[in-house]
PDB file of C-alpha atoms and ligand atoms in Angstrom:
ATOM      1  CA  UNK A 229      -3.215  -6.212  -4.008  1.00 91.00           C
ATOM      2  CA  UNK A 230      -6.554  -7.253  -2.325  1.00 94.00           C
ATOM      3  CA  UNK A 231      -9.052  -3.879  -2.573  1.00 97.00           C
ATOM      4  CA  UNK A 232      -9.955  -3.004   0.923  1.00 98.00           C
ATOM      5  CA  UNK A 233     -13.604  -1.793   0.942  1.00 97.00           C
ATOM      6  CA  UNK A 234     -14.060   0.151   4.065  1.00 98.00           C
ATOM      7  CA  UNK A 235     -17.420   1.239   5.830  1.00 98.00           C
ATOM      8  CA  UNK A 236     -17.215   4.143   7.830  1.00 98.00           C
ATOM      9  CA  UNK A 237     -20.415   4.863   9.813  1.00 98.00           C
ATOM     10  CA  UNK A 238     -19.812   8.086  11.743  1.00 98.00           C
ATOM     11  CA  UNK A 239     -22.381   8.741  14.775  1.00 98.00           C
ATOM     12  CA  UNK A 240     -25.165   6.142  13.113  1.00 98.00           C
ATOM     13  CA  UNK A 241     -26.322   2.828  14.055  1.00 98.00           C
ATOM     14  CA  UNK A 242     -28.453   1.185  16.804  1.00 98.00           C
ATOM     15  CA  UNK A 243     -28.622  -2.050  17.199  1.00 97.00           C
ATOM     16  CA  UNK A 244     -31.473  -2.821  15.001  1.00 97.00           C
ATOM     17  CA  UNK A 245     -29.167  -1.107  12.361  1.00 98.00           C
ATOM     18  CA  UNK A 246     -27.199  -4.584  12.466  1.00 98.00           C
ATOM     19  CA  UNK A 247     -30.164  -5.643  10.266  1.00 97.00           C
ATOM     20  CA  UNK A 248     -28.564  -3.939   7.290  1.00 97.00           C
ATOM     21  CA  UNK A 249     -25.083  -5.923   7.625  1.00 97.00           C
ATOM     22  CA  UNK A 250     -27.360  -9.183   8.000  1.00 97.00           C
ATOM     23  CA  UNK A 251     -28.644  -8.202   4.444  1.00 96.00           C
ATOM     24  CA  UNK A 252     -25.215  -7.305   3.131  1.00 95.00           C
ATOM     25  CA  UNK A 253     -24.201 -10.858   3.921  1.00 94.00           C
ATOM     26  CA  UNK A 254     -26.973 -12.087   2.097  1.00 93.00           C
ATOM     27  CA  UNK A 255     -26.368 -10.152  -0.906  1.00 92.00           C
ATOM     28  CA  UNK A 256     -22.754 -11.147  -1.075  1.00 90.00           C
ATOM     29  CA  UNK A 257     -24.191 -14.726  -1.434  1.00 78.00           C
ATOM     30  CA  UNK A 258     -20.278 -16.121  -0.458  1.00 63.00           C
ATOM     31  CA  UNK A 259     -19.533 -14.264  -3.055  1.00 62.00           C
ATOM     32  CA  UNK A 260     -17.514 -10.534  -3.725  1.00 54.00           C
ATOM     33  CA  UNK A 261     -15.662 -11.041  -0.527  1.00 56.00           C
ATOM     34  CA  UNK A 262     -13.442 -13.488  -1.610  1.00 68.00           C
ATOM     35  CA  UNK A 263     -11.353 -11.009  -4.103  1.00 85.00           C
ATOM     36  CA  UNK A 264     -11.393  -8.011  -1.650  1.00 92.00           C
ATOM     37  CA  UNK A 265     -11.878  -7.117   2.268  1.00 95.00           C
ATOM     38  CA  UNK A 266     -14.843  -6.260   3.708  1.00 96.00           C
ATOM     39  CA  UNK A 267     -14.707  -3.717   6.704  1.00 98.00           C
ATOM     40  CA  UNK A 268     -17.539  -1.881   8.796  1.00 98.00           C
ATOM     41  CA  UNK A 269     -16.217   0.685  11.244  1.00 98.00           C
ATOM     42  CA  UNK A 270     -19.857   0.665  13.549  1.00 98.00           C
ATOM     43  CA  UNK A 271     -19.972   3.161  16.588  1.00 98.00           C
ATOM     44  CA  UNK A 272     -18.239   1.853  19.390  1.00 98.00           C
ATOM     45  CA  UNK A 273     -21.155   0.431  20.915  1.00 98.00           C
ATOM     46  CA  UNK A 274     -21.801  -1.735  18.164  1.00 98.00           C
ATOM     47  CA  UNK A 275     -18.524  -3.248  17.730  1.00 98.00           C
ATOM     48  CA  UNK A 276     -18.341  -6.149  19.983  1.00 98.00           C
ATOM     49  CA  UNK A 277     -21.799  -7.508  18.548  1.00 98.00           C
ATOM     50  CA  UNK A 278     -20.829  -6.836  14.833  1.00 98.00           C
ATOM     51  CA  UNK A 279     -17.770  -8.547  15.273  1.00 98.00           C
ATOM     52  CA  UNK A 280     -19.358 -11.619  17.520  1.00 98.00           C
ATOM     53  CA  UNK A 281     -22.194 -12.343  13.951  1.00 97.00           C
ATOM     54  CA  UNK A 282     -20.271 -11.406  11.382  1.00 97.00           C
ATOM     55  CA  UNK A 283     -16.468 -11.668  11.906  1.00 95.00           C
ATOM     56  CA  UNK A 284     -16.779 -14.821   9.677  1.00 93.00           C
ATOM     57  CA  UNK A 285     -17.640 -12.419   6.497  1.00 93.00           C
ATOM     58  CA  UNK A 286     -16.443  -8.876   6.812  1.00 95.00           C
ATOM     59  CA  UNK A 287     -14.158  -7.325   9.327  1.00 98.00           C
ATOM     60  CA  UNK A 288     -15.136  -4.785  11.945  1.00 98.00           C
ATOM     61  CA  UNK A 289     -12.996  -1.667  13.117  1.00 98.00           C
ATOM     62  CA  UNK A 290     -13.272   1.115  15.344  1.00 98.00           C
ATOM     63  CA  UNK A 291     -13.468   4.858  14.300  1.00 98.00           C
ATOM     64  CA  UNK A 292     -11.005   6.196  16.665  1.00 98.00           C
ATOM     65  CA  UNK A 293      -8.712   5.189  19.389  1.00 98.00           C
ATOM     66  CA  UNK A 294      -7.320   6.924  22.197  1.00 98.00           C
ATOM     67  CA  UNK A 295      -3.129   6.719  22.399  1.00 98.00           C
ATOM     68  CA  UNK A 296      -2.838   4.710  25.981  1.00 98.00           C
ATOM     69  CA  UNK A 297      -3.857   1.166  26.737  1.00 98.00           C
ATOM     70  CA  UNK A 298      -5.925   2.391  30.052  1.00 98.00           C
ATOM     71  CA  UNK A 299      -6.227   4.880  32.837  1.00 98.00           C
ATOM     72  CA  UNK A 300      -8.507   7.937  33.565  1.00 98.00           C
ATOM     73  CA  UNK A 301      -9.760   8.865  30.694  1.00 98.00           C
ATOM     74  CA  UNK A 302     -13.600   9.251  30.464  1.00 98.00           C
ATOM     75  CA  UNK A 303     -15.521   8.729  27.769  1.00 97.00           C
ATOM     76  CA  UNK A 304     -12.069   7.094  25.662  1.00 98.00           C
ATOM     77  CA  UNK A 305     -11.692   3.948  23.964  1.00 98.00           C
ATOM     78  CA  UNK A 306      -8.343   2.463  23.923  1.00 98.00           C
ATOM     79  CA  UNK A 307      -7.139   0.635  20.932  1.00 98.00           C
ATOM     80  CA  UNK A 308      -7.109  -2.405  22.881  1.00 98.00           C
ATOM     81  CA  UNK A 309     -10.388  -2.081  23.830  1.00 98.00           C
ATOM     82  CA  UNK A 310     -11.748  -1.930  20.669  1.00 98.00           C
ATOM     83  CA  UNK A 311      -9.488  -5.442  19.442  1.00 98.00           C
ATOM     84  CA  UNK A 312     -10.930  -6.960  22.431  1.00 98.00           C
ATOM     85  CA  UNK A 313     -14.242  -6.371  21.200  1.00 98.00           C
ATOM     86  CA  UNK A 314     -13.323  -7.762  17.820  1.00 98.00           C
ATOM     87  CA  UNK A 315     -12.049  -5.171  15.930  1.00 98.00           C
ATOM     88  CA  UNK A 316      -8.879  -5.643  13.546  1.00 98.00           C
ATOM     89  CA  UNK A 317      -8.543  -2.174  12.090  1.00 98.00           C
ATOM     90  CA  UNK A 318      -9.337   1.218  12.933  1.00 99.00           C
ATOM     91  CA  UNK A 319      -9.750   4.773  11.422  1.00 99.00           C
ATOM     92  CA  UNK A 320      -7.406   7.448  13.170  1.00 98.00           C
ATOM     93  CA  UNK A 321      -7.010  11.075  12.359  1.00 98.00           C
ATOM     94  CA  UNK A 322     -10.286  11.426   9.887  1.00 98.00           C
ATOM     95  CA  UNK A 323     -11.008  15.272   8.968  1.00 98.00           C
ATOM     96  CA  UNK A 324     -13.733  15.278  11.375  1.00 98.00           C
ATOM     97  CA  UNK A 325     -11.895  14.154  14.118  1.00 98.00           C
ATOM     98  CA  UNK A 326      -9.486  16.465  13.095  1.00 97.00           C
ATOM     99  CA  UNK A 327     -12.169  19.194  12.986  1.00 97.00           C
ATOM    100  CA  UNK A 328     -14.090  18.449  16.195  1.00 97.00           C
ATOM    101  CA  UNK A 329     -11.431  17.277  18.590  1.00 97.00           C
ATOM    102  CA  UNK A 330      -8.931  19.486  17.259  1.00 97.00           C
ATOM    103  CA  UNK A 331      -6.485  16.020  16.495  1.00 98.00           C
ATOM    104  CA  UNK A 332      -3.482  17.260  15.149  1.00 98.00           C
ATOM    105  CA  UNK A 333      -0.842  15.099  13.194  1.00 98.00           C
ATOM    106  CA  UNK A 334       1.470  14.363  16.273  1.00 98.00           C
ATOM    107  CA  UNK A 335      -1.902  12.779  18.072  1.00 98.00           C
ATOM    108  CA  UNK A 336      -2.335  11.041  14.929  1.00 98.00           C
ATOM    109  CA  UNK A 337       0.658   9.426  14.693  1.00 98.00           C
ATOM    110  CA  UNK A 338       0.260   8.491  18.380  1.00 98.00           C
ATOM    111  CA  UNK A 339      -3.126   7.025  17.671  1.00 98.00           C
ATOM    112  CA  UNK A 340      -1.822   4.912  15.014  1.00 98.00           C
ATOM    113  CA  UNK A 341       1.496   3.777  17.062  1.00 98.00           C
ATOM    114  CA  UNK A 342      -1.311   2.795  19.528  1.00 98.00           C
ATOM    115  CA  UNK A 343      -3.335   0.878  17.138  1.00 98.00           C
ATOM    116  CA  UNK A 344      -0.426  -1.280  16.059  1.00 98.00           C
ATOM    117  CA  UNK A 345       0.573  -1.868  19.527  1.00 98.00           C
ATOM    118  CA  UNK A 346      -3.103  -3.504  19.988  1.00 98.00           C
ATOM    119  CA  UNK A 347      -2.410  -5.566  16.896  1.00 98.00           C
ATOM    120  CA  UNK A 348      -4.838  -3.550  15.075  1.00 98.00           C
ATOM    121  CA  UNK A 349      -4.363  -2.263  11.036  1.00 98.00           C
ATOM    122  CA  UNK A 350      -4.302   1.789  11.361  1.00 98.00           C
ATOM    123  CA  UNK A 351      -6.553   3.525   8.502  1.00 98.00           C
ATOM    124  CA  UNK A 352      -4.370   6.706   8.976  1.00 98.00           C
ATOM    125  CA  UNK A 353      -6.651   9.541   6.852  1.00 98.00           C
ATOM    126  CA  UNK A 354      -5.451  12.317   5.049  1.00 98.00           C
ATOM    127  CA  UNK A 355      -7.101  15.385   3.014  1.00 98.00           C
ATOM    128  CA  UNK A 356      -6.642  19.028   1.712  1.00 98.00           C
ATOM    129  CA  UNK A 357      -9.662  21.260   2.244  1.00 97.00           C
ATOM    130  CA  UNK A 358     -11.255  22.721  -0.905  1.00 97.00           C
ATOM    131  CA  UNK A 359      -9.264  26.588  -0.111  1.00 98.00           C
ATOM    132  CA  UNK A 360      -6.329  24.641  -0.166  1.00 98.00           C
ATOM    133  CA  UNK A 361      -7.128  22.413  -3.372  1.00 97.00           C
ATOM    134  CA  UNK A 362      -7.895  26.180  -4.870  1.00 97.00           C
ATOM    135  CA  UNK A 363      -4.443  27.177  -4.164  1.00 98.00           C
ATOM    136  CA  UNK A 364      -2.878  24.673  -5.510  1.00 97.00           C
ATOM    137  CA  UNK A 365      -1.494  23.247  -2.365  1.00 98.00           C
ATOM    138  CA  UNK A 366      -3.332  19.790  -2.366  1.00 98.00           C
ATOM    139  CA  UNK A 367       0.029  17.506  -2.564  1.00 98.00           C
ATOM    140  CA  UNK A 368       2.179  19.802  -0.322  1.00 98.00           C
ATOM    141  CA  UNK A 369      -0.654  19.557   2.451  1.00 98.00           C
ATOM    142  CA  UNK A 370      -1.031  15.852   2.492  1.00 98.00           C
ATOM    143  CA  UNK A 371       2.640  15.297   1.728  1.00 98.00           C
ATOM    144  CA  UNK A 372       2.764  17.339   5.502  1.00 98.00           C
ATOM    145  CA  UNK A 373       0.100  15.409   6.793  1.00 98.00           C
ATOM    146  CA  UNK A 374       2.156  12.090   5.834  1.00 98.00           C
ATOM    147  CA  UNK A 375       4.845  13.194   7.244  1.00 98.00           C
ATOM    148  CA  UNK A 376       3.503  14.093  11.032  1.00 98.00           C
ATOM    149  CA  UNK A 377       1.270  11.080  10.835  1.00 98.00           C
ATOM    150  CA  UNK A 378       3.041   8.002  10.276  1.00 98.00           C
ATOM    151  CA  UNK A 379       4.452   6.069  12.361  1.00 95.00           C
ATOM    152  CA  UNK A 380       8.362   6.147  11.719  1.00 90.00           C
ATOM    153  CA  UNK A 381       8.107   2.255  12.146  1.00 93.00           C
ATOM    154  CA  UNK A 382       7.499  -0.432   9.840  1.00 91.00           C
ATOM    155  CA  UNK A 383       4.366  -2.628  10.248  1.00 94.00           C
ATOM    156  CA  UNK A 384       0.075  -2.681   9.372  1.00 95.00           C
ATOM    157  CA  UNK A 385      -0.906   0.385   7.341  1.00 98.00           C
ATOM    158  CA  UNK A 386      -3.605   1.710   5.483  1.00 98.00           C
ATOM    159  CA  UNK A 387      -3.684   5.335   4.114  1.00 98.00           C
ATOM    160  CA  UNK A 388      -7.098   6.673   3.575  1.00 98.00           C
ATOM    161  CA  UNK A 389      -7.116   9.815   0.613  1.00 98.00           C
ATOM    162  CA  UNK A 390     -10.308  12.522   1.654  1.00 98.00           C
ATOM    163  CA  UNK A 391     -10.216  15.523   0.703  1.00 98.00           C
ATOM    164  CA  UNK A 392     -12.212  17.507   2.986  1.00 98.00           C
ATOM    165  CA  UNK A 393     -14.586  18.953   0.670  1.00 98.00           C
ATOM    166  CA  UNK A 394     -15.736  15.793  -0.852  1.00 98.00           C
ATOM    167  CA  UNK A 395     -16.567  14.447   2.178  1.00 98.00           C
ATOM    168  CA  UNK A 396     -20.229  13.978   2.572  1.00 97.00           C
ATOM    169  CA  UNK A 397     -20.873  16.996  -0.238  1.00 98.00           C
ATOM    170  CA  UNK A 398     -21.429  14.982  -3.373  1.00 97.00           C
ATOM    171  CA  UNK A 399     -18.559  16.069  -4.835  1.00 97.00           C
ATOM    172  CA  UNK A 400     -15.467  14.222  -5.746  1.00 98.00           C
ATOM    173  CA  UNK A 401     -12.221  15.232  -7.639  1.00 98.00           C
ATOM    174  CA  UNK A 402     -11.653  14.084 -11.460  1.00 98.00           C
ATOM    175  CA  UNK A 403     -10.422  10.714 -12.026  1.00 98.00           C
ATOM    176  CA  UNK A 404      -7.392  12.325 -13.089  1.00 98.00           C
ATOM    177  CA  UNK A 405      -6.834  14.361  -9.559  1.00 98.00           C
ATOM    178  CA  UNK A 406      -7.207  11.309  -7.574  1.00 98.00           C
ATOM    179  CA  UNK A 407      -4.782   9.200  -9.665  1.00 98.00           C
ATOM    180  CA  UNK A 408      -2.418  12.336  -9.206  1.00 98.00           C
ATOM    181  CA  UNK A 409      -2.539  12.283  -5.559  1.00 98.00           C
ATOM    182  CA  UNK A 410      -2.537   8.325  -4.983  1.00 98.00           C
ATOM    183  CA  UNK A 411       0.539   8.046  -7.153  1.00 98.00           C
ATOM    184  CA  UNK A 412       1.802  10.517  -4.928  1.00 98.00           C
ATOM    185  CA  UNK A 413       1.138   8.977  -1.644  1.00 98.00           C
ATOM    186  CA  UNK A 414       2.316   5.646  -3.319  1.00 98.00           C
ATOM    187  CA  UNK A 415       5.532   7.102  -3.785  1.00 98.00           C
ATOM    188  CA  UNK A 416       5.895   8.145   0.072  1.00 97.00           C
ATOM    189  CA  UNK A 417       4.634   5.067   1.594  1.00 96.00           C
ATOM    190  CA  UNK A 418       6.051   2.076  -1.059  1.00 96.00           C
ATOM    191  CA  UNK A 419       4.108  -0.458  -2.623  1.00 95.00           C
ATOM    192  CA  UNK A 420       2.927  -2.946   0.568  1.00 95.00           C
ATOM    193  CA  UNK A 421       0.220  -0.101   1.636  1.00 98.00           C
ATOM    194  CA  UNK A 422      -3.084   0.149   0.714  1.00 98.00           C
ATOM    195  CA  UNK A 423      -4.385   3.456  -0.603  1.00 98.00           C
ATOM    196  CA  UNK A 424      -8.024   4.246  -0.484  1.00 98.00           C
ATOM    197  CA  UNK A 425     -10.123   7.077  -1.530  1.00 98.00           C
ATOM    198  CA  UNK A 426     -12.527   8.396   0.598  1.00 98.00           C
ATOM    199  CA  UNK A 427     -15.208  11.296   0.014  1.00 98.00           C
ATOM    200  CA  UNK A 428     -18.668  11.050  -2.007  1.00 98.00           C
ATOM    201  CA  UNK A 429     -17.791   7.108  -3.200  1.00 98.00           C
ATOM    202  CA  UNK A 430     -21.487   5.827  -4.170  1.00 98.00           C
ATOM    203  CA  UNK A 431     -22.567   3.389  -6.312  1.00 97.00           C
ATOM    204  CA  UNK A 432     -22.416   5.652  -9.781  1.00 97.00           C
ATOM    205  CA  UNK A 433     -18.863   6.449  -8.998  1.00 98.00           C
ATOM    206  CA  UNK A 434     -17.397   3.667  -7.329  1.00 98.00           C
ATOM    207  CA  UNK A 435     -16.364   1.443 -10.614  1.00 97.00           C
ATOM    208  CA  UNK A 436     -14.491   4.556 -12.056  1.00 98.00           C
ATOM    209  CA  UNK A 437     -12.831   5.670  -9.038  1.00 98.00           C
ATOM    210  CA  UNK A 438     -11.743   1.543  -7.990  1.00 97.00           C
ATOM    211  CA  UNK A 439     -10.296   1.285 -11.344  1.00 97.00           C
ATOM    212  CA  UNK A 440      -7.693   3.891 -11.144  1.00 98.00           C
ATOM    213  CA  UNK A 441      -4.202   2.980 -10.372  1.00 97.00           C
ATOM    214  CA  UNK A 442      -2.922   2.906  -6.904  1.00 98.00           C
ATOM    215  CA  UNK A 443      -6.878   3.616  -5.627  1.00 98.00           C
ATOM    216  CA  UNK A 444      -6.422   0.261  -3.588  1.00 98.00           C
ATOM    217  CA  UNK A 445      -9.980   0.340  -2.165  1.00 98.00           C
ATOM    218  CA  UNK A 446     -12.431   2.901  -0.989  1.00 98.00           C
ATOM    219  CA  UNK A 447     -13.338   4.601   2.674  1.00 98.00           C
ATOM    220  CA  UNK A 448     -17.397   5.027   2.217  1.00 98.00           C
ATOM    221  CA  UNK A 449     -19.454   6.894   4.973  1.00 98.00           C
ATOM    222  CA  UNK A 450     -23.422   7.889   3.505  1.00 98.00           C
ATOM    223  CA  UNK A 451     -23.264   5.371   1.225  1.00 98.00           C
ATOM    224  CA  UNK A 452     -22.289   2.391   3.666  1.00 98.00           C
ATOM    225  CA  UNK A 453     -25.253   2.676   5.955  1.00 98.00           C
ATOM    226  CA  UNK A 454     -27.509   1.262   3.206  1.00 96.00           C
ATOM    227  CA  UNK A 455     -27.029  -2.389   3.052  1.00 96.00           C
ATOM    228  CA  UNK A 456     -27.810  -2.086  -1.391  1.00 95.00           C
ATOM    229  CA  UNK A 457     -25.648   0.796  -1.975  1.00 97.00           C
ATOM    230  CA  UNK A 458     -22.467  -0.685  -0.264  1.00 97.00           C
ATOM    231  CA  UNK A 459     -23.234  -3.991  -1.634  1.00 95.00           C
ATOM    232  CA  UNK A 460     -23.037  -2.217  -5.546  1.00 95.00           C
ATOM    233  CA  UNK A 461     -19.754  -0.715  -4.266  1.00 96.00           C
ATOM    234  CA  UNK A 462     -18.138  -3.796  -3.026  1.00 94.00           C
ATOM    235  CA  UNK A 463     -19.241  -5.375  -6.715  1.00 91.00           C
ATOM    236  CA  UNK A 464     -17.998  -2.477  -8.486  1.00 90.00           C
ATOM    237  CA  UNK A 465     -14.821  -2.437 -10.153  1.00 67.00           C
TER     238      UNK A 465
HETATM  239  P1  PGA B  31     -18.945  10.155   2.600  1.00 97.98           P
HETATM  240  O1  PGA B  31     -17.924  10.054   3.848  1.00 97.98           O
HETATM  241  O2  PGA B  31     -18.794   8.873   1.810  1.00 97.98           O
HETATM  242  O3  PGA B  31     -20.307  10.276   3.248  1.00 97.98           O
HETATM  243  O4  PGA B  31     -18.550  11.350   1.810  1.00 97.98           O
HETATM  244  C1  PGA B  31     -16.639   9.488   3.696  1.00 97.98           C
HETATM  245  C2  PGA B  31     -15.885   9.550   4.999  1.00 97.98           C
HETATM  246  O5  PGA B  31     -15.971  10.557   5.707  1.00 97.98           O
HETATM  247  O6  PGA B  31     -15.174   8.593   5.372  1.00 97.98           O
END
């Protein structure tokens, strides 16, 4: 299965920020991309001109989507929207959404019903927090999370693995935790689905954490808004 290496930029980027994908071209030389995918998911504002000078080497996607195609809904971006602009995948349900905009899973499932129907890959994410890691309820709360955020239908999925605490912290879980919970998840979702982990993946981590089983690529946020620290990711492994 093709390794899906997935930028996730959050609230950063201007336009002069495209400067940094110009040099990750460069430094893929034609190169690295051919035995895995390529993704930046730019604010929304950056999409459309992302996509228009670089669609040829990576792919662009959208951070969020709203549920409907159109209609009064200020300040949303509709999933069709964002593949007008040039986007073929986007992130739905990520812990900070989930945290700031109080998604729960019903409006992620929604979200990701909505990509599809835009002809856009869903990166549905998933994640215990660190109290619920402590309690031993890591598996039970994503298993949950699955279940209420899938759609029941067939088609374009990605699963994204972040657990909450190792998101933007530093910290990750051992090699042995995240092989745990991806063999998990594999066994929910079935072999066809990519499985990334997401949370702290830098470039002194990224070669372990790519190389264990069912880990079919990795969801990057601080790390992919430096043009030589994603490149060593998307070479690692
Ligand atoms: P991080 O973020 O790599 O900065 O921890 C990952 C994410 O939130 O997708």
């Amino acid at each position: 299965m093709k390794k899906l290496i997935a930028g996730n930029w959050k609230m950063n980027g201007i336009q002069a920020s495209l400067e940094e994908v110009a040099r990750l071209v460069i430094g893929l030389d034609g190169g690295a991309a051919s035995d895995r995918d390529l993704l930046i998911c730019p604010p929304a504002t950056l999409l459309a001109k992302m996509a228009e000078e670089f669609s040829d080497v990576i792919f662009v996607g959208g951070q969020n989507c709203h549920e409907r195609e159109s209609g009064a809904h200020t300040g949303d971006v509709s999933a069709e929207m964002l593949a007008d602009a040039g986007a073929s995948y986007v992130i739905v349900g990520h812990s900070e959404r989930r945290a700031d905009h109080h998604e729960v899973d019903s409006d992620v499932k929604a979200k990701a019903m909505a990509a599809r129907r835009a002809g856009l890959t869903p990166i549905v994410c998933v994640g215990e927090s660190e109290a619920q890691r402590g309690e031993g309820e890591a598996l039970n709360v994503v298993g949950a999370q699955l279940s209420g955020s899938l759609p029941e239908e067939e088609g374009e999925l990605v699963i994204a693995y972040e657990p909450v605490w190792a998101i933007g912290t530093g910290l990750t879980p051992t090699l042995g935790d995240i092989a745990e919970m991806h063999g998990f998840i594999r066994d929910r979702v079935g072999s066809g689905v990519r499985i990334l982990y997401g949370g702290s993946v830098k470039p002194g981590n990224a070669h372990d954490i790519l190389a264990i089983k069912d880990v079919n690529g990795a969801l990057v946020g601080g790390a992919s808004l430096k043009a030589s620290d994603f490149l060593s990711i998307v070479s690692a492994g």
